[in-house]
mmCIF file of C-alpha atoms in Angstrom:
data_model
loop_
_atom_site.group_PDB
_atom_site.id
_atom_site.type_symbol
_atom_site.label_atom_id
_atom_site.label_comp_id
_atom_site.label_asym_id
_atom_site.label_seq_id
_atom_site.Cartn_x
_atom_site.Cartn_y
_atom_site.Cartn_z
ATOM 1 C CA UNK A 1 58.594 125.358 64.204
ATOM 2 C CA UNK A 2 60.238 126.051 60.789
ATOM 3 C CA UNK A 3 62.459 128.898 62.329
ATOM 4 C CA UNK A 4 64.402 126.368 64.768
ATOM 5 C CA UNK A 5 65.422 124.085 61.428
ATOM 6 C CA UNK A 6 66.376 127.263 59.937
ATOM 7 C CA UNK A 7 70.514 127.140 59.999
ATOM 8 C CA UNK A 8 71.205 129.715 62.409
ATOM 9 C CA UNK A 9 68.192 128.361 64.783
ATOM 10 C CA UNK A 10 70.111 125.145 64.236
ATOM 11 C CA UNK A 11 73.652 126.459 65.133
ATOM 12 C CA UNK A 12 72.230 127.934 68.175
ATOM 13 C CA UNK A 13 70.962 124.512 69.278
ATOM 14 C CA UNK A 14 74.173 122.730 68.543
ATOM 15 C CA UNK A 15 75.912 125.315 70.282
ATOM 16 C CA UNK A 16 74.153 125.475 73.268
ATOM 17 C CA UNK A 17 74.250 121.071 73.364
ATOM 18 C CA UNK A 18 77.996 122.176 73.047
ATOM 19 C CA UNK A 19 78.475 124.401 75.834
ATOM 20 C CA UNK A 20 76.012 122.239 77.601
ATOM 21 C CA UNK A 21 78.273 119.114 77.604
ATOM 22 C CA UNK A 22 81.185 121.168 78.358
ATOM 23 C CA UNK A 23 79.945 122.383 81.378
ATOM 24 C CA UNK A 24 78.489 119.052 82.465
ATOM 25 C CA UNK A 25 82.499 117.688 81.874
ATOM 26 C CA UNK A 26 83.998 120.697 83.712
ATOM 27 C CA UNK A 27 82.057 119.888 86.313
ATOM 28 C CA UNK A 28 82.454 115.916 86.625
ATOM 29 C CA UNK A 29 86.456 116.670 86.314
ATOM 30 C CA UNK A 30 86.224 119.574 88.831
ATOM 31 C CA UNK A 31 83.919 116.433 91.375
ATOM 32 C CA UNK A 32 86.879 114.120 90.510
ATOM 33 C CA UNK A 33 89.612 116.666 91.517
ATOM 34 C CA UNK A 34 88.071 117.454 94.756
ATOM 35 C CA UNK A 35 87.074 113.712 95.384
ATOM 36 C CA UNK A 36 90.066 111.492 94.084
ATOM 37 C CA UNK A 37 91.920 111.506 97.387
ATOM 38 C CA UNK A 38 88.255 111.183 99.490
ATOM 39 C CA UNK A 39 88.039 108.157 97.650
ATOM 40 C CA UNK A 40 90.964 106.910 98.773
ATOM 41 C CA UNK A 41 90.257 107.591 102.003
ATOM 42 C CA UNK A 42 86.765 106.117 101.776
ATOM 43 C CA UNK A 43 88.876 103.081 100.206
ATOM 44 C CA UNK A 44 91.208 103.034 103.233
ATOM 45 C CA UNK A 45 88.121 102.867 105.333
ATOM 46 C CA UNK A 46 86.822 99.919 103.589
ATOM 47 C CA UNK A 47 89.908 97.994 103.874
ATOM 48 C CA UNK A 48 90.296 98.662 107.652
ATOM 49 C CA UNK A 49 86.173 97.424 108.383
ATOM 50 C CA UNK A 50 86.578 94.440 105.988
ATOM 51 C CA UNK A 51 89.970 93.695 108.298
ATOM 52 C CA UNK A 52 87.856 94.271 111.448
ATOM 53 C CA UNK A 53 85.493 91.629 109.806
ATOM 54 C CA UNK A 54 88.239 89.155 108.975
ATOM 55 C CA UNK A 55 89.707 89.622 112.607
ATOM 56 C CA UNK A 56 86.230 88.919 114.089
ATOM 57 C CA UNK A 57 85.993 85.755 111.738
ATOM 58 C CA UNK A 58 89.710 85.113 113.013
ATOM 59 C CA UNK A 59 90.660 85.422 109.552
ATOM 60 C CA UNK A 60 94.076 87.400 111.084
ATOM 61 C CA UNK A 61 96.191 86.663 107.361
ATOM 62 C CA UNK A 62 93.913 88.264 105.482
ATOM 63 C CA UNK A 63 92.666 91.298 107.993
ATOM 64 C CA UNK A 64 96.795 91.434 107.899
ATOM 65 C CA UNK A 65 96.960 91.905 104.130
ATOM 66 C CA UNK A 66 93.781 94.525 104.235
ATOM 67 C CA UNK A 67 95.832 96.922 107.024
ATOM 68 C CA UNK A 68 99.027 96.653 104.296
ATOM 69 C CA UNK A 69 96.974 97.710 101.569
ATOM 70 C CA UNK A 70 95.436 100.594 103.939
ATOM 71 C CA UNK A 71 98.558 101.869 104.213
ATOM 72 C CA UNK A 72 99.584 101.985 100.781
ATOM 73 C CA UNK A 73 96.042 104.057 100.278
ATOM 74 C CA UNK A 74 96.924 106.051 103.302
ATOM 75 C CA UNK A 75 100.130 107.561 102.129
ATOM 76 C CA UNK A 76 98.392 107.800 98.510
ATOM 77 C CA UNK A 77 95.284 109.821 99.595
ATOM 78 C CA UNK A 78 97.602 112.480 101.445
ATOM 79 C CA UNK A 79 99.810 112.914 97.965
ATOM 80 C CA UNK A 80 96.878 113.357 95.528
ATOM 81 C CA UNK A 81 95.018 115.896 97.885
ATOM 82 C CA UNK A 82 98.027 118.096 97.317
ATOM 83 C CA UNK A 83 99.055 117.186 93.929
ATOM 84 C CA UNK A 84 95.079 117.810 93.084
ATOM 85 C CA UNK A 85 95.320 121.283 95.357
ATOM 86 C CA UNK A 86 91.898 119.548 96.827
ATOM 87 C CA UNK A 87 92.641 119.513 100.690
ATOM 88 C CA UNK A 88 89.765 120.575 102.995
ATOM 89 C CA UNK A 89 88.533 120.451 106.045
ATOM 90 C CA UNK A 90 86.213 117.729 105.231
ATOM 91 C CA UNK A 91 88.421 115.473 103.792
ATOM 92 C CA UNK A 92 90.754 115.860 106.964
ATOM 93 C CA UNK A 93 88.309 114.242 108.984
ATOM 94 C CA UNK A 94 87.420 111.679 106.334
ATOM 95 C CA UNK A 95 91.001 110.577 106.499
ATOM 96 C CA UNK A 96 91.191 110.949 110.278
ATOM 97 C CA UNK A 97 88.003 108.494 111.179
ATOM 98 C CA UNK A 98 89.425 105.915 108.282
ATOM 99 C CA UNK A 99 93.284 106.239 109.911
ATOM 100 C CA UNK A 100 91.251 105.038 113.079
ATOM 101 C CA UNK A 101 89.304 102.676 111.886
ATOM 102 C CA UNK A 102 92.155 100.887 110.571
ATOM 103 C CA UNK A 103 95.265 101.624 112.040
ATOM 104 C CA UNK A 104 93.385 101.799 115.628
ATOM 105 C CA UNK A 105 90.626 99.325 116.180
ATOM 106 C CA UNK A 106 91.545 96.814 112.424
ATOM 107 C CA UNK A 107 94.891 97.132 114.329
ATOM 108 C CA UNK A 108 94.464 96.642 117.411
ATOM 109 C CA UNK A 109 92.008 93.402 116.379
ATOM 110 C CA UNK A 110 95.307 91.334 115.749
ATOM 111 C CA UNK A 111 96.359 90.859 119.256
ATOM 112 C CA UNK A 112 93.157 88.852 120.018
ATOM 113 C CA UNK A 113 92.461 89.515 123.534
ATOM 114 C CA UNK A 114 92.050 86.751 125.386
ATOM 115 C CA UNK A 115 91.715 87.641 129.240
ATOM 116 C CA UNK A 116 91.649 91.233 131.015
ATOM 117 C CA UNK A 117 95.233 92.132 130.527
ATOM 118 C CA UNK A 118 94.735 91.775 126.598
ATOM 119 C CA UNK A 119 92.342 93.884 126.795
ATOM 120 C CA UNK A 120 93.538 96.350 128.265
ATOM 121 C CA UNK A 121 96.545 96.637 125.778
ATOM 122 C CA UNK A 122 93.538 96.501 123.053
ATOM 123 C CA UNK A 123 92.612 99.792 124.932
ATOM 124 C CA UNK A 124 95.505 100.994 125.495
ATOM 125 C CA UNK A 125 96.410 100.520 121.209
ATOM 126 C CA UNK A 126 93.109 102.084 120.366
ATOM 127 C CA UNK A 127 93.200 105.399 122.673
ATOM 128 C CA UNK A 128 96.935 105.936 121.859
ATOM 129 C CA UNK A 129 96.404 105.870 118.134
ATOM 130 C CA UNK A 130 93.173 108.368 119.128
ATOM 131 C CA UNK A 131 95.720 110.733 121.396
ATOM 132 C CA UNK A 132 98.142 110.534 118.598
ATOM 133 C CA UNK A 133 95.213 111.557 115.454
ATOM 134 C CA UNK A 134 93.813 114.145 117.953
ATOM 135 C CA UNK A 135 95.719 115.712 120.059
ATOM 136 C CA UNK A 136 99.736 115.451 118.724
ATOM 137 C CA UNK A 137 100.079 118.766 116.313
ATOM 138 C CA UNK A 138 103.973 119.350 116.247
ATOM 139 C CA UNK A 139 103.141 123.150 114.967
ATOM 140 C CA UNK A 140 105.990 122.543 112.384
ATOM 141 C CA UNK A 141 105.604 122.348 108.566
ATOM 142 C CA UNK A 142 106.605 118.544 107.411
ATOM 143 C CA UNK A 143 107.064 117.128 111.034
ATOM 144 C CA UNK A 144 105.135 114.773 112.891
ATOM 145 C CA UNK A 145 104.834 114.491 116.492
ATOM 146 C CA UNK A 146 104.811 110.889 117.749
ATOM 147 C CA UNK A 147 105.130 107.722 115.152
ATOM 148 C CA UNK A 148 102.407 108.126 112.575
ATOM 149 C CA UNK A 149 99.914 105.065 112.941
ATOM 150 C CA UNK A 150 99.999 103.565 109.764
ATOM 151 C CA UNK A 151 103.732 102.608 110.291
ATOM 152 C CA UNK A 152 103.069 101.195 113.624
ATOM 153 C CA UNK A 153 100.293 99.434 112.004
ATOM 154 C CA UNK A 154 102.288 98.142 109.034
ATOM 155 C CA UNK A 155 104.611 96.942 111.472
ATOM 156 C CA UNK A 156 102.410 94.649 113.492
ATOM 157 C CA UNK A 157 100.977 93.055 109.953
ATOM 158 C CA UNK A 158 103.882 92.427 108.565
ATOM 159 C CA UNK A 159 105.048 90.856 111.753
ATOM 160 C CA UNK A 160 101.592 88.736 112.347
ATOM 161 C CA UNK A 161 102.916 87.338 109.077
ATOM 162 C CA UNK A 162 105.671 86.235 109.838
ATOM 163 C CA UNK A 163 105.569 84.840 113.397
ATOM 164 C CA UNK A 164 101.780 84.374 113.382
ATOM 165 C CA UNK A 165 102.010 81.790 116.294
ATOM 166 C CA UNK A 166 104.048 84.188 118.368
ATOM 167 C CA UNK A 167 101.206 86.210 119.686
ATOM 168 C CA UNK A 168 103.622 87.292 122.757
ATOM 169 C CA UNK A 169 105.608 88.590 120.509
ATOM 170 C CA UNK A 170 103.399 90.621 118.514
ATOM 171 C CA UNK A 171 101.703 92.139 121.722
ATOM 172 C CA UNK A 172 105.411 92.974 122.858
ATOM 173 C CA UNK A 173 105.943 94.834 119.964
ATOM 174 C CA UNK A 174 102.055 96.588 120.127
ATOM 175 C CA UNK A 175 103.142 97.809 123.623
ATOM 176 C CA UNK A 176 106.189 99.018 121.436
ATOM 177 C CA UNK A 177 104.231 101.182 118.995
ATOM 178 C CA UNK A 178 102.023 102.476 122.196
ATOM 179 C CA UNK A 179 105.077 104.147 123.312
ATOM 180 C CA UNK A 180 106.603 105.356 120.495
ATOM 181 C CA UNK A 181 102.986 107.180 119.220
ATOM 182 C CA UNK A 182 102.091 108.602 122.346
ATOM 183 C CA UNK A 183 106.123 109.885 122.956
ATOM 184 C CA UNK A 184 106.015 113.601 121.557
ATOM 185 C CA UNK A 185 109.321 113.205 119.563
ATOM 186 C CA UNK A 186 109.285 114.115 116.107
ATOM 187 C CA UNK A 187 109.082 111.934 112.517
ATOM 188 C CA UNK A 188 109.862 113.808 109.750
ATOM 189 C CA UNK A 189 106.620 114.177 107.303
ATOM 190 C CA UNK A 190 108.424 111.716 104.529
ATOM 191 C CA UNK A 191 106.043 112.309 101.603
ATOM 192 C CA UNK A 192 107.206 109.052 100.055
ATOM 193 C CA UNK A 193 105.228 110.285 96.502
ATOM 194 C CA UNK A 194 106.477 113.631 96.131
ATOM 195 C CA UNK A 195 110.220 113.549 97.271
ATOM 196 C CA UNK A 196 112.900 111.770 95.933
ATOM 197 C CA UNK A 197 112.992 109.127 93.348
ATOM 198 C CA UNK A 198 114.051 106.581 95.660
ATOM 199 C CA UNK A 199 111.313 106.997 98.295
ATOM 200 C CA UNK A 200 108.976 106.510 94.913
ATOM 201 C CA UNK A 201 110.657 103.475 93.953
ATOM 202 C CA UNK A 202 110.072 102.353 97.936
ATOM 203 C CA UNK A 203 106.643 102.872 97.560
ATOM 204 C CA UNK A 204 106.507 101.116 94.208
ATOM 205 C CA UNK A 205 107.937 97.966 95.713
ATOM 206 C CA UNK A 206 105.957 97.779 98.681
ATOM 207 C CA UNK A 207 102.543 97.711 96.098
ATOM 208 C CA UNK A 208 104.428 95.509 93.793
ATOM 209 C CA UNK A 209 105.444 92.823 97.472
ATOM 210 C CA UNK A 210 101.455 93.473 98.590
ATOM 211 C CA UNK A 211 99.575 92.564 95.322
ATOM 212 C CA UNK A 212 102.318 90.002 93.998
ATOM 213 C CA UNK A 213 104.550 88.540 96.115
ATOM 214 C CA UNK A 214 104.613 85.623 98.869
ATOM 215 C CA UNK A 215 103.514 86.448 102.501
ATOM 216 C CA UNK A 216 106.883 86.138 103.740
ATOM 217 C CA UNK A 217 108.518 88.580 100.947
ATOM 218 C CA UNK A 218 105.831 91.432 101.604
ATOM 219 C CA UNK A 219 106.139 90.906 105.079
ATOM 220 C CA UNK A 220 110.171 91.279 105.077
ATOM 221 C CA UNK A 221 109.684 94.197 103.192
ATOM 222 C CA UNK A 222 106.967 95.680 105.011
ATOM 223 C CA UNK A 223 108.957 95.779 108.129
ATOM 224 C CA UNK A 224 112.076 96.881 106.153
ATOM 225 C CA UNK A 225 110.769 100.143 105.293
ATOM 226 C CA UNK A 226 108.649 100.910 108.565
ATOM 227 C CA UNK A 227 111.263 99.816 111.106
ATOM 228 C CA UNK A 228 113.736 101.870 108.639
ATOM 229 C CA UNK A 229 111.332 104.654 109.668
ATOM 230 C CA UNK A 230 111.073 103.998 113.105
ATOM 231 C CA UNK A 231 114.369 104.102 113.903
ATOM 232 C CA UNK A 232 115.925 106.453 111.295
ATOM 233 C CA UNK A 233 113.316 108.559 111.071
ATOM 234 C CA UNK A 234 115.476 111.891 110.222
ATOM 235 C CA UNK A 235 118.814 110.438 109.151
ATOM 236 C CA UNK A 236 116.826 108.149 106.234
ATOM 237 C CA UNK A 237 113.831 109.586 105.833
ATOM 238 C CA UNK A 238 114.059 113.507 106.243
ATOM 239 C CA UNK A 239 111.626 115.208 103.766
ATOM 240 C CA UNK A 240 113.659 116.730 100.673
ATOM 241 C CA UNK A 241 110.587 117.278 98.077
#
C-alpha cells in the first residue's frame, strides 16, 4: 500500500491516467473522423423522413424547406468524407439509401397524386431516381452519368415555392427531371466545397437564402444555381479543384 504513494509508484499512476486519456481522445477523434460525413448523411436522412411526414400531413412548404436543407447536407457529406480521407464502403450506402429517401420518395411526395396517372409519375420519379443511384456509373473520374438527384430535387422545391398552386406545373417539370436522370449524358462532378472560390461562395449563399431569407428569395436562388446546372452543366460548372 505504502509503495504505490511512494513518488515513482505515483508517477507511474499519473502516467498511465495520462496515456490512458490520450488514447481514449485518439480514439473519440479517430470515431469523429470516420463518422463526421455519416452523420451528415444520417442528417440528410432525417430531413428527407421528416419531409415525407410533412408531405403526408400536406404540410408541402415545410417538407419543401426539409428537401433544400437535404441538399445542402448532401453536397456537404460527400466533401468532408474526402477532406476527412474517411470514405468507405459503408458510408456509400448510408448516403445512397438517405439520397433515396429524400430526393426519391420526400421528392416525389410533392406532386400529391391524386388519381392513377399521378401515380404513376410518383412511380415513375421514385424508380428513375433508383436507376439513376444504382445502375448509372459513368466509369470516369469527376463525371456523372444522368442529372444527380439532389438537383432535380432542389429544383422541384424551390419551384413548389414559388408556384405552389400550379401543381401542373410542377408535375411538368417532375416528368422533366425523369428524363434528364434516366438520359445517360454526363454532369460534371462539381464539388461545389473543394473547387473554386466562387462555387464556395454559391454554396454559402444558398445556406445563408435556406436558414435566413424569405420563401420566395431561397426559392429564386435555389433554382438559379440548379437550373444553372442543368443546363450548363460543363460550360459553368466543370470541376477545376
Amino acid at each position: 500500500m505504502w509503495m504505490v504513494s511512494s513518488p515513482a509508484g505515483v508517477f507511474q499512476c499519473m502516467q498511465k491516467l495520462f496515456l490512458s486519456e490520450r488514447t481514449g481522445r485518439g480514439w473519440t477523434l479517430e470515431f469523429l473522423r470516420r463518422n463526421a460525413a455519416n452523420g451528415l448523411s444520417v442528417a440528410n436522412l432525417v430531413a428527407g423522413l421528416a419531409s415525407i411526414l410533412c408531405s403526408l400531413n400536406r404540410q408541402y412548404p415545410q417538407a419543401c424547406w426539409l428537401l433544400l436543407i437535404g441538399f445542402l447536407l448532401d453536397l456537404a457529406d460527400g466533401a468532408v468524407a474526402r477532406w476527412l480521407n474517411a470514405c468507405s464502403a459503408l458510408g456509400a450506402k448510408l448516403d445512397d439509401f438517405a439520397d433515396f429517401t429524400t430526393f426519391g420518395l420526400a421528392t416525389a411526395l410533392l406532386l400529391q397524386p391524386q388519381g392513377f396517372l399521378d401515380g404513376l409519375l410518383v412511380i415513375a420519379y421514385v424508380m428513375a431516381v433508383f436507376a439513376r443511384l444504382c445502375f448509372f456509373s459513368s466509369r470516369i473520374p469527376f463525371t456523372y452519368r444522368g442529372l444527380p438527384c439532389p438537383y432535380a430535387s432542389s429544383l422541384l422545391a424551390g419551384t413548389f415555392l414559388l408556384v405552389e398552386e400550379n401543381i401542373m406545373l410542377l408535375r411538368i417539370t417532375a416528368a422533366v427531371m425523369i428524363l434528364c436522370m434516366v438520359d445517360r449524358g454526363f454532369y460534371p462532378h462539381d464539388k461545389v466545397l473543394e473547387s473554386q472560390l466562387w462555387k464556395k461562395v454559391v454554396y454559402a449563399g444558398g445556406v445563408l437564402a435556406v436558414l435566413f431569407a424569405p420563401a420566395a428569395v431561397a426559392s429564386i436562388y435555389c433554382l438559379t444555381w440548379t437550373t444553372s446546372y442543368i443546363i450548363f452543366p460543363f460550360a459553368i460548372w466543370s470541376c477545376k479543384a
